[in-house]
Amino acid sequence: FSTAITITEQPVSVSVPVGYSFTLRCRAQGRTSLQYQWFCQYQSDCRLIPGATNQDLPIIAEQTQLYTCRVNDLHRNAVFSDWVKVEVHQCVARGLPPRLWQGEPVIVLNPREQRVEVGQPLQLQCAAMGVPAPSYQWYHNGNMLEQQKRKRLWITHTKVSDSGTYLCCASNSHGEHWTNAVDVHIGEQSQPTSLCCISLCKIALLVGNNRYQHHPNLMAPVRDVFELRHLLEHLGFQVVSLLD
């Protein structure tokens, strides 16, 4: 019976830089002695790993692959562990991971600012290293997006209300790390945005003129402009000053 063997420790997915050394672990219990055999899958090619017959599988990360372990007993009962993903980052920024890295999440790809027309798809991407592999949670204007729990945020048909600030939290058992926050602009908003800016921003234009053709010179237009500028800036105006 398949229940004669029980997996007691499943291997876990990891997300690591190329060249990183680590070990996948599988533990099982059975009524007789047990035998282990590891398999890997790259794209659609699944193959047995020669000599990988121990509970632990040492790996030097070279490319992203899937792994599973088959456990069988002397009565030909066999079970497979969960498939786990070893995600390998080929291009990692200098200084990552930190020298004393314990497997806590490290952001290696931040999302980028986007401008999207209404009704068009929105895609934001991030990535993090971690052992175990981090889980992801996206936020919009500080609010958790319940359905966005992958490295890639995808909205098929955007609405104006999708505009705002986005960021993602990558977390595992060692802690959490946040991506940079990015702004997303949805729709043809150039005219409303400019009107909004005019209504919210107070702008003052000061002209200090002392070169009149048919009028005597004023007492101190330059000083007046200087003093008015400081007064208006104190009141929250953006001031443009012109002289003569």
PDB file of C-alpha atoms in Angstrom, residues 136-140 143-150:
ATOM      1  CA  TYR A 136       4.854  37.510  -2.739  1.00  0.00           C
ATOM      2  CA  GLN A 137       2.110  39.974  -1.848  1.00  0.00           C
ATOM      3  CA  TRP A 138       1.304  43.094  -3.890  1.00  0.00           C
ATOM      4  CA  TYR A 139      -0.151  46.324  -2.479  1.00  0.00           C
ATOM      5  CA  HIS A 140      -1.967  49.213  -4.181  1.00  0.00           C
ATOM      6  CA  ASN A 143      -4.037  48.178   0.433  1.00  0.00           C
ATOM      7  CA  MET A 144      -3.366  44.454   0.070  1.00  0.00           C
ATOM      8  CA  LEU A 145      -4.393  42.976  -3.292  1.00  0.00           C
ATOM      9  CA  GLU A 146      -5.801  39.596  -2.287  1.00  0.00           C
ATOM     10  CA  GLN A 147      -5.467  38.040  -5.771  1.00  0.00           C
ATOM     11  CA  GLN A 148      -1.962  39.308  -6.524  1.00  0.00           C
ATOM     12  CA  LYS A 149       0.399  36.851  -4.835  1.00  0.00           C
ATOM     13  CA  ARG A 150       2.926  36.153  -7.577  1.00  0.00           C
TER      14      ARG A 150
END
